[in-house]
mmCIF file of N, CA and C in Angstrom:
data_model
loop_
_atom_site.group_PDB
_atom_site.id
_atom_site.type_symbol
_atom_site.label_atom_id
_atom_site.label_comp_id
_atom_site.label_asym_id
_atom_site.label_seq_id
_atom_site.Cartn_x
_atom_site.Cartn_y
_atom_site.Cartn_z
ATOM 1 N N MET C 1 6.121 -12.886 -8.411
ATOM 2 C CA MET C 1 5.891 -12.337 -7.467
ATOM 3 C C MET C 1 6.224 -10.750 -7.392
ATOM 4 N N GLU C 2 6.824 -10.552 -8.354
ATOM 5 C CA GLU C 2 6.876 -9.086 -8.413
ATOM 6 C C GLU C 2 5.858 -8.458 -9.724
ATOM 7 N N GLN C 3 4.678 -9.122 -10.093
ATOM 8 C CA GLN C 3 3.939 -8.279 -10.370
ATOM 9 C C GLN C 3 2.364 -8.253 -9.560
ATOM 10 N N TRP C 4 2.791 -9.395 -8.463
ATOM 11 C CA TRP C 4 2.260 -9.105 -7.434
ATOM 12 C C TRP C 4 2.355 -8.297 -6.362
ATOM 13 N N THR C 5 3.017 -7.732 -6.145
ATOM 14 C CA THR C 5 3.934 -7.291 -5.112
ATOM 15 C C THR C 5 3.474 -5.821 -6.594
ATOM 16 N N ASP C 6 3.365 -5.330 -7.709
ATOM 17 C CA ASP C 6 3.454 -4.046 -8.344
ATOM 18 C C ASP C 6 1.632 -4.532 -7.956
ATOM 19 N N LEU C 7 0.843 -5.013 -8.100
ATOM 20 C CA LEU C 7 -0.260 -4.526 -7.926
ATOM 21 C C LEU C 7 -0.523 -3.845 -6.885
ATOM 22 N N LEU C 8 0.177 -4.788 -5.812
ATOM 23 C CA LEU C 8 -0.220 -4.293 -4.622
ATOM 24 C C LEU C 8 0.362 -2.990 -4.372
ATOM 25 N N ILE C 9 1.152 -2.433 -5.047
ATOM 26 C CA ILE C 9 1.954 -1.034 -4.236
ATOM 27 C C ILE C 9 0.611 0.076 -5.729
ATOM 28 N N GLU C 10 0.640 -0.522 -6.732
ATOM 29 C CA GLU C 10 -0.279 0.313 -7.292
ATOM 30 C C GLU C 10 -1.515 0.892 -6.724
ATOM 31 N N ARG C 11 -2.193 -0.155 -6.218
ATOM 32 C CA ARG C 11 -4.388 0.038 -5.480
ATOM 33 C C ARG C 11 -3.252 0.791 -4.104
ATOM 34 N N LEU C 12 -2.311 0.870 -2.930
ATOM 35 C CA LEU C 12 -1.762 1.316 -2.211
ATOM 36 C C LEU C 12 -2.325 2.212 -2.599
ATOM 37 N N GLU C 13 -0.886 3.133 -3.629
ATOM 38 C CA GLU C 13 -1.335 4.669 -4.660
ATOM 39 C C GLU C 13 -2.103 4.674 -5.035
ATOM 40 N N THR C 14 -3.186 4.076 -5.643
ATOM 41 C CA THR C 14 -4.470 4.644 -5.593
ATOM 42 C C THR C 14 -4.988 5.061 -5.180
ATOM 43 N N ALA C 15 -5.542 4.313 -3.899
ATOM 44 C CA ALA C 15 -6.305 4.595 -2.142
ATOM 45 C C ALA C 15 -5.692 5.322 -2.177
ATOM 46 N N TYR C 16 -4.434 5.849 -1.934
ATOM 47 C CA TYR C 16 -3.443 7.229 -1.206
ATOM 48 C C TYR C 16 -4.375 8.360 -2.095
ATOM 49 N N ARG C 17 -4.037 8.525 -3.528
ATOM 50 C CA ARG C 17 -4.636 9.410 -4.352
ATOM 51 C C ARG C 17 -6.226 10.003 -4.153
ATOM 52 N N ALA C 18 -6.537 8.930 -3.995
ATOM 53 C CA ALA C 18 -8.287 9.218 -3.819
ATOM 54 C C ALA C 18 -8.506 9.387 -2.591
ATOM 55 N N ARG C 19 -7.507 9.402 -1.289
ATOM 56 C CA ARG C 19 -8.176 9.531 0.437
ATOM 57 C C ARG C 19 -8.691 10.822 1.365
ATOM 58 N N PHE C 20 -9.021 11.076 0.041
ATOM 59 C CA PHE C 20 -10.164 12.334 0.491
ATOM 60 C C PHE C 20 -11.188 12.372 0.373
ATOM 61 N N ASP C 21 -11.923 10.484 -0.932
ATOM 62 C CA ASP C 21 -12.701 10.383 -0.838
ATOM 63 C C ASP C 21 -12.830 8.802 0.153
ATOM 64 N N ARG C 22 -13.366 8.933 1.023
ATOM 65 C CA ARG C 22 -13.092 7.881 1.698
ATOM 66 C C ARG C 22 -13.360 6.429 1.443
ATOM 67 N N GLU C 23 -14.414 6.423 0.716
ATOM 68 C CA GLU C 23 -15.383 5.721 0.076
ATOM 69 C C GLU C 23 -14.108 4.835 -1.125
ATOM 70 N N ALA C 24 -13.983 5.281 -1.995
ATOM 71 C CA ALA C 24 -13.371 5.166 -3.400
ATOM 72 C C ALA C 24 -12.026 4.468 -2.466
ATOM 73 N N ALA C 25 -11.285 5.613 -1.815
ATOM 74 C CA ALA C 25 -9.789 4.566 -1.139
ATOM 75 C C ALA C 25 -9.864 3.522 -0.728
ATOM 76 N N LEU C 26 -11.855 2.865 0.008
ATOM 77 C CA LEU C 26 -11.487 1.792 1.299
ATOM 78 C C LEU C 26 -11.718 0.971 -0.036
ATOM 79 N N VAL C 27 -12.805 1.113 -1.186
ATOM 80 C CA VAL C 27 -12.551 0.265 -2.267
ATOM 81 C C VAL C 27 -11.432 -0.436 -3.123
ATOM 82 N N PHE C 28 -10.590 0.822 -3.245
ATOM 83 C CA PHE C 28 -9.512 -0.119 -3.351
ATOM 84 C C PHE C 28 -8.224 -0.643 -2.870
ATOM 85 N N LEU C 29 -8.026 -0.341 -1.100
ATOM 86 C CA LEU C 29 -7.482 -0.380 -0.752
ATOM 87 C C LEU C 29 -8.574 -1.807 -0.279
ATOM 88 N N ASN C 30 -9.777 -2.622 -0.547
ATOM 89 C CA ASN C 30 -9.859 -4.123 -0.659
ATOM 90 C C ASN C 30 -9.668 -4.508 -1.972
ATOM 91 N N ASP C 31 -9.794 -3.368 -2.478
ATOM 92 C CA ASP C 31 -8.568 -4.176 -4.302
ATOM 93 C C ASP C 31 -7.496 -4.896 -3.804
ATOM 94 N N ALA C 32 -7.029 -4.009 -3.315
ATOM 95 C CA ALA C 32 -5.389 -4.534 -2.603
ATOM 96 C C ALA C 32 -5.195 -6.009 -2.037
ATOM 97 N N TYR C 33 -6.573 -5.581 -1.546
ATOM 98 C CA TYR C 33 -6.721 -6.429 0.285
ATOM 99 C C TYR C 33 -6.532 -7.824 -0.842
ATOM 100 N N GLN C 34 -8.124 -8.000 -1.519
ATOM 101 C CA GLN C 34 -7.964 -9.249 -2.863
ATOM 102 C C GLN C 34 -7.051 -10.076 -3.577
ATOM 103 N N GLU C 35 -5.935 -8.690 -3.998
ATOM 104 C CA GLU C 35 -4.699 -8.726 -4.227
ATOM 105 C C GLU C 35 -3.797 -9.707 -3.921
ATOM 106 N N TYR C 36 -4.321 -9.069 -2.427
ATOM 107 C CA TYR C 36 -3.101 -10.456 -1.024
ATOM 108 C C TYR C 36 -3.797 -12.110 -0.979
ATOM 109 N N LEU C 37 -4.670 -11.012 -0.959
ATOM 110 C CA LEU C 37 -5.403 -13.140 -0.879
ATOM 111 C C LEU C 37 -5.194 -13.953 -1.583
ATOM 112 N N LEU C 38 -5.541 -13.172 -3.222
ATOM 113 C CA LEU C 38 -4.916 -14.555 -3.950
ATOM 114 C C LEU C 38 -3.350 -14.608 -4.058
ATOM 115 N N LEU C 39 -2.771 -14.171 -3.972
ATOM 116 C CA LEU C 39 -1.237 -14.174 -3.990
ATOM 117 C C LEU C 39 -1.097 -15.268 -2.528
ATOM 118 N N ARG C 40 -1.465 -14.686 -1.393
ATOM 119 C CA ARG C 40 -1.881 -15.520 -0.721
ATOM 120 C C ARG C 40 -1.701 -17.739 -0.885
ATOM 121 N N THR C 41 -2.701 -17.244 -1.497
ATOM 122 C CA THR C 41 -3.821 -18.871 -2.626
ATOM 123 C C THR C 41 -3.310 -19.553 -2.957
ATOM 124 N N GLN C 42 -2.822 -19.419 -4.211
ATOM 125 C CA GLN C 42 -2.500 -19.684 -5.574
ATOM 126 C C GLN C 42 -1.120 -19.540 -5.825
ATOM 127 N N GLN C 43 0.048 -19.101 -4.583
ATOM 128 C CA GLN C 43 1.942 -19.205 -4.322
ATOM 129 C C GLN C 43 1.386 -21.020 -4.536
ATOM 130 N N ASP C 44 2.540 -21.034 -5.496
ATOM 131 C CA ASP C 44 2.866 -22.400 -6.334
ATOM 132 C C ASP C 44 4.199 -22.689 -4.931
ATOM 133 N N THR C 45 5.385 -21.761 -4.352
ATOM 134 C CA THR C 45 5.790 -22.389 -3.622
ATOM 135 C C THR C 45 5.809 -21.496 -2.320
ATOM 136 N N PRO C 46 6.501 -22.256 -1.527
ATOM 137 C CA PRO C 46 6.893 -20.663 0.745
ATOM 138 C C PRO C 46 7.557 -19.946 -0.700
ATOM 139 N N PHE C 47 6.485 -18.883 0.439
ATOM 140 C CA PHE C 47 7.452 -17.433 0.761
ATOM 141 C C PHE C 47 9.326 -17.332 1.167
ATOM 142 N N ASN C 48 9.565 -17.346 0.695
ATOM 143 C CA ASN C 48 10.832 -17.037 1.437
ATOM 144 C C ASN C 48 11.146 -15.165 2.279
ATOM 145 N N GLU C 49 11.771 -15.494 2.268
ATOM 146 C CA GLU C 49 11.995 -14.284 4.084
ATOM 147 C C GLU C 49 11.300 -13.184 4.238
ATOM 148 N N GLU C 50 11.749 -12.694 2.206
ATOM 149 C CA GLU C 50 12.355 -11.345 1.381
ATOM 150 C C GLU C 50 10.497 -11.068 1.122
ATOM 151 N N GLN C 51 10.098 -12.025 0.318
ATOM 152 C CA GLN C 51 8.922 -11.583 0.555
ATOM 153 C C GLN C 51 7.769 -12.100 1.518
ATOM 154 N N LYS C 52 7.482 -12.510 2.353
ATOM 155 C CA LYS C 52 7.425 -13.061 3.380
ATOM 156 C C LYS C 52 7.401 -10.909 4.803
ATOM 157 N N GLU C 53 8.369 -10.382 4.210
ATOM 158 C CA GLU C 53 8.781 -9.181 4.495
ATOM 159 C C GLU C 53 7.835 -7.912 3.483
ATOM 160 N N ILE C 54 7.684 -8.127 2.424
ATOM 161 C CA ILE C 54 7.325 -7.472 1.938
ATOM 162 C C ILE C 54 5.490 -7.426 2.018
ATOM 163 N N LEU C 55 4.600 -8.464 2.081
ATOM 164 C CA LEU C 55 3.856 -8.757 2.385
ATOM 165 C C LEU C 55 3.266 -8.487 4.102
ATOM 166 N N LEU C 56 4.258 -8.666 4.797
ATOM 167 C CA LEU C 56 4.037 -7.982 5.717
ATOM 168 C C LEU C 56 3.926 -6.460 6.292
ATOM 169 N N HIS C 57 5.030 -5.804 5.631
ATOM 170 C CA HIS C 57 4.546 -3.998 5.282
ATOM 171 C C HIS C 57 3.762 -4.041 4.610
ATOM 172 N N PHE C 58 3.411 -4.117 3.896
ATOM 173 C CA PHE C 58 2.187 -4.431 3.263
ATOM 174 C C PHE C 58 0.641 -4.280 3.189
ATOM 175 N N MET C 59 0.275 -5.519 4.524
ATOM 176 C CA MET C 59 -0.325 -5.329 5.615
ATOM 177 C C MET C 59 -0.432 -4.175 7.108
ATOM 178 N N GLU C 60 0.811 -4.035 7.238
ATOM 179 C CA GLU C 60 0.969 -2.809 8.129
ATOM 180 C C GLU C 60 0.267 -1.130 7.309
ATOM 181 N N THR C 61 1.489 -1.136 6.646
ATOM 182 C CA THR C 61 0.344 -0.368 5.720
ATOM 183 C C THR C 61 -1.266 0.081 5.688
ATOM 184 N N ARG C 62 -1.590 -1.151 4.722
ATOM 185 C CA ARG C 62 -2.753 -1.178 4.695
ATOM 186 C C ARG C 62 -3.466 -0.587 5.763
ATOM 187 N N ASP C 63 -3.057 -1.243 6.910
ATOM 188 C CA ASP C 63 -4.708 -1.451 8.669
ATOM 189 C C ASP C 63 -3.840 -0.108 9.138
ATOM 190 N N LEU C 64 -2.485 0.415 8.912
ATOM 191 C CA LEU C 64 -2.571 2.254 9.141
ATOM 192 C C LEU C 64 -3.767 2.836 8.335
ATOM 193 N N PHE C 65 -3.868 2.698 6.697
ATOM 194 C CA PHE C 65 -4.394 3.377 6.411
ATOM 195 C C PHE C 65 -5.766 3.388 7.070
ATOM 196 N N ILE C 66 -6.324 2.338 6.350
ATOM 197 C CA ILE C 66 -7.911 1.994 7.217
ATOM 198 C C ILE C 66 -8.465 2.827 8.320
ATOM 199 N N ARG C 67 -6.728 2.925 9.306
ATOM 200 C CA ARG C 67 -7.182 3.986 10.805
ATOM 201 C C ARG C 67 -7.218 4.664 10.223
ATOM 202 N N GLN C 68 -6.598 5.588 9.005
ATOM 203 C CA GLN C 68 -6.551 7.235 9.112
ATOM 204 C C GLN C 68 -7.776 7.375 8.354
ATOM 205 N N LEU C 69 -8.132 6.325 7.398
ATOM 206 C CA LEU C 69 -9.422 7.190 6.669
ATOM 207 C C LEU C 69 -10.676 6.269 7.914
ATOM 208 N N VAL C 70 -10.646 6.005 8.777
ATOM 209 C CA VAL C 70 -11.772 5.867 9.270
ATOM 210 C C VAL C 70 -11.887 7.272 10.059
ATOM 211 N N ASP C 71 -10.507 7.278 10.792
ATOM 212 C CA ASP C 71 -10.866 8.449 11.648
ATOM 213 C C ASP C 71 -11.034 9.249 11.648
ATOM 214 N N ARG C 72 -12.509 10.553 12.748
ATOM 215 C CA ARG C 72 -13.081 10.993 12.130
ATOM 216 C C ARG C 72 -12.672 12.589 12.522
ATOM 217 N N TYR C 73 -11.185 12.432 12.925
ATOM 218 C CA TYR C 73 -9.756 13.255 12.573
ATOM 219 C C TYR C 73 -9.476 13.293 12.212
ATOM 220 N N PRO C 74 -8.692 12.321 11.160
ATOM 221 C CA PRO C 74 -6.951 11.563 10.908
ATOM 222 C C PRO C 74 -6.083 13.120 10.999
ATOM 223 N N SER C 75 -5.310 12.216 11.923
ATOM 224 C CA SER C 75 -3.505 13.637 11.771
ATOM 225 C C SER C 75 -3.087 14.096 10.243
ATOM 226 N N ASN C 76 -2.497 12.465 9.938
ATOM 227 C CA ASN C 76 -2.965 13.713 8.293
ATOM 228 C C ASN C 76 -2.795 12.435 8.120
ATOM 229 N N TYR C 77 -1.971 12.406 6.037
ATOM 230 C CA TYR C 77 -1.387 11.209 5.324
ATOM 231 C C TYR C 77 0.082 10.507 5.515
ATOM 232 N N ALA C 78 0.644 12.140 5.707
ATOM 233 C CA ALA C 78 2.795 11.764 5.248
ATOM 234 C C ALA C 78 2.895 10.228 6.126
ATOM 235 N N ASP C 79 2.165 9.482 7.544
ATOM 236 C CA ASP C 79 2.619 7.891 8.260
ATOM 237 C C ASP C 79 2.740 6.943 6.556
ATOM 238 N N VAL C 80 1.300 7.308 5.805
ATOM 239 C CA VAL C 80 1.027 6.487 5.286
ATOM 240 C C VAL C 80 2.026 6.610 4.040
ATOM 241 N N GLU C 81 1.823 7.437 3.204
ATOM 242 C CA GLU C 81 2.997 8.177 2.690
ATOM 243 C C GLU C 81 4.019 7.085 2.562
ATOM 244 N N GLN C 82 4.647 7.498 4.004
ATOM 245 C CA GLN C 82 5.823 7.148 3.542
ATOM 246 C C GLN C 82 6.101 6.125 4.046
ATOM 247 N N LYS C 83 5.121 4.870 4.505
ATOM 248 C CA LYS C 83 4.841 3.282 4.538
ATOM 249 C C LYS C 83 5.061 2.536 2.820
ATOM 250 N N ILE C 84 4.301 3.171 2.392
ATOM 251 C CA ILE C 84 3.845 2.916 0.821
ATOM 252 C C ILE C 84 5.272 3.542 -0.080
ATOM 253 N N ARG C 85 6.243 4.467 0.212
ATOM 254 C CA ARG C 85 7.013 4.430 -0.037
ATOM 255 C C ARG C 85 8.009 3.279 0.426
ATOM 256 N N GLN C 86 8.508 3.414 1.115
ATOM 257 C CA GLN C 86 9.113 1.861 2.308
ATOM 258 C C GLN C 86 8.848 1.023 1.410
ATOM 259 N N LEU C 87 7.357 0.631 1.182
ATOM 260 C CA LEU C 87 7.123 -0.362 0.656
ATOM 261 C C LEU C 87 7.513 -0.586 -0.673
ATOM 262 N N LYS C 88 7.851 0.403 -1.212
ATOM 263 C CA LYS C 88 7.713 0.309 -2.942
ATOM 264 C C LYS C 88 9.646 -0.144 -3.301
ATOM 265 N N ALA C 89 10.576 0.872 -2.034
ATOM 266 C CA ALA C 89 11.676 0.646 -2.286
ATOM 267 C C ALA C 89 11.935 -0.886 -1.931
ATOM 268 N N ASP C 90 11.377 -1.368 -1.125
ATOM 269 C CA ASP C 90 11.597 -2.899 -0.695
ATOM 270 C C ASP C 90 11.527 -3.749 -2.002
ATOM 271 N N CYS C 91 10.181 -3.283 -2.525
ATOM 272 C CA CYS C 91 9.724 -4.498 -3.579
ATOM 273 C C CYS C 91 10.829 -3.418 -5.198
ATOM 274 N N HIS C 92 11.826 -3.035 -5.024
ATOM 275 C CA HIS C 92 12.071 -2.810 -5.984
ATOM 276 C C HIS C 92 13.767 -2.064 -5.735
ATOM 277 N N THR C 93 14.433 -2.577 -6.187
ATOM 278 C CA THR C 93 16.062 -2.161 -5.792
ATOM 279 C C THR C 93 16.268 -0.994 -7.015
ATOM 280 N N ASP C 94 15.426 -1.208 -8.972
ATOM 281 C CA ASP C 94 16.274 -0.703 -8.912
ATOM 282 C C ASP C 94 16.440 0.766 -9.105
ATOM 283 N N GLU C 95 17.056 1.880 -9.154
ATOM 284 C CA GLU C 95 15.883 3.738 -8.634
ATOM 285 C C GLU C 95 15.511 4.470 -9.571
ATOM 286 N N THR C 96 15.363 3.613 -10.324
ATOM 287 C CA THR C 96 14.420 4.176 -11.216
ATOM 288 C C THR C 96 13.191 3.874 -11.702
ATOM 289 N N VAL C 97 12.869 2.678 -10.632
ATOM 290 C CA VAL C 97 11.406 2.512 -10.105
ATOM 291 C C VAL C 97 10.724 2.665 -8.845
ATOM 292 N N ALA C 98 11.624 2.437 -7.982
ATOM 293 C CA ALA C 98 11.865 3.154 -6.724
ATOM 294 C C ALA C 98 11.546 4.515 -6.809
ATOM 295 N N ALA C 99 12.408 5.397 -7.528
ATOM 296 C CA ALA C 99 11.394 7.263 -7.653
ATOM 297 C C ALA C 99 10.290 6.641 -7.991
ATOM 298 N N GLY C 100 9.972 6.059 -9.249
ATOM 299 C CA GLY C 100 8.663 6.237 -9.524
ATOM 300 C C GLY C 100 8.169 7.143 -9.929
ATOM 301 N N SER C 101 6.726 6.964 -10.484
ATOM 302 C CA SER C 101 5.628 8.547 -10.499
ATOM 303 C C SER C 101 4.766 8.755 -9.195
ATOM 304 N N PHE C 102 4.416 8.040 -7.833
ATOM 305 C CA PHE C 102 4.569 8.206 -6.814
ATOM 306 C C PHE C 102 4.659 9.507 -6.392
ATOM 307 N N ASN C 103 4.196 10.564 -6.951
ATOM 308 C CA ASN C 103 5.367 11.573 -6.277
ATOM 309 C C ASN C 103 3.621 12.755 -5.985
ATOM 310 N N MET C 104 3.875 13.091 -3.673
ATOM 311 C CA MET C 104 3.120 13.254 -4.144
ATOM 312 C C MET C 104 3.143 15.441 -3.537
ATOM 313 N N HIS C 105 2.207 15.444 -4.580
ATOM 314 C CA HIS C 105 2.377 17.188 -3.377
ATOM 315 C C HIS C 105 1.291 17.606 -2.926
ATOM 316 N N LEU C 106 1.597 16.727 -1.507
ATOM 317 C CA LEU C 106 0.620 18.422 -0.924
ATOM 318 C C LEU C 106 1.614 18.608 0.334
ATOM 319 N N HIS C 107 -0.260 19.573 1.062
ATOM 320 C CA HIS C 107 0.486 21.055 1.792
ATOM 321 C C HIS C 107 0.940 21.025 2.388
ATOM 322 N N PRO C 108 2.030 21.853 3.103
ATOM 323 C CA PRO C 108 3.567 21.574 3.968
ATOM 324 C C PRO C 108 2.769 20.427 5.541
ATOM 325 N N ALA C 109 1.200 21.523 5.749
ATOM 326 C CA ALA C 109 0.585 21.029 6.693
ATOM 327 C C ALA C 109 0.761 18.997 7.347
ATOM 328 N N PHE C 110 0.823 18.815 5.567
ATOM 329 C CA PHE C 110 0.503 17.010 5.556
ATOM 330 C C PHE C 110 1.871 16.355 5.499
#
């Protein structure tokens, strides 16, 4: 499961880095969703509550991100960034992994 969640988070982070190119970001979000669907269909054992919670957070983050991308005048992506960081923290309790290389250097307006 950890490998799958790492893939999901990696796709979200890549989409976030490409957020100013709407089409590219949507492609990465679609890739993440395809990984999610594979995870749902290929899981041999039922998900435990923690895994269900992680997948729910992933879908919430993805949906929020898509709403921001298709909005003609998106307010900002700070809430998307926060949800990605929270999802990453939920998936990894190891401090070094939770901090990760996902470091946003945004203009203060964001």
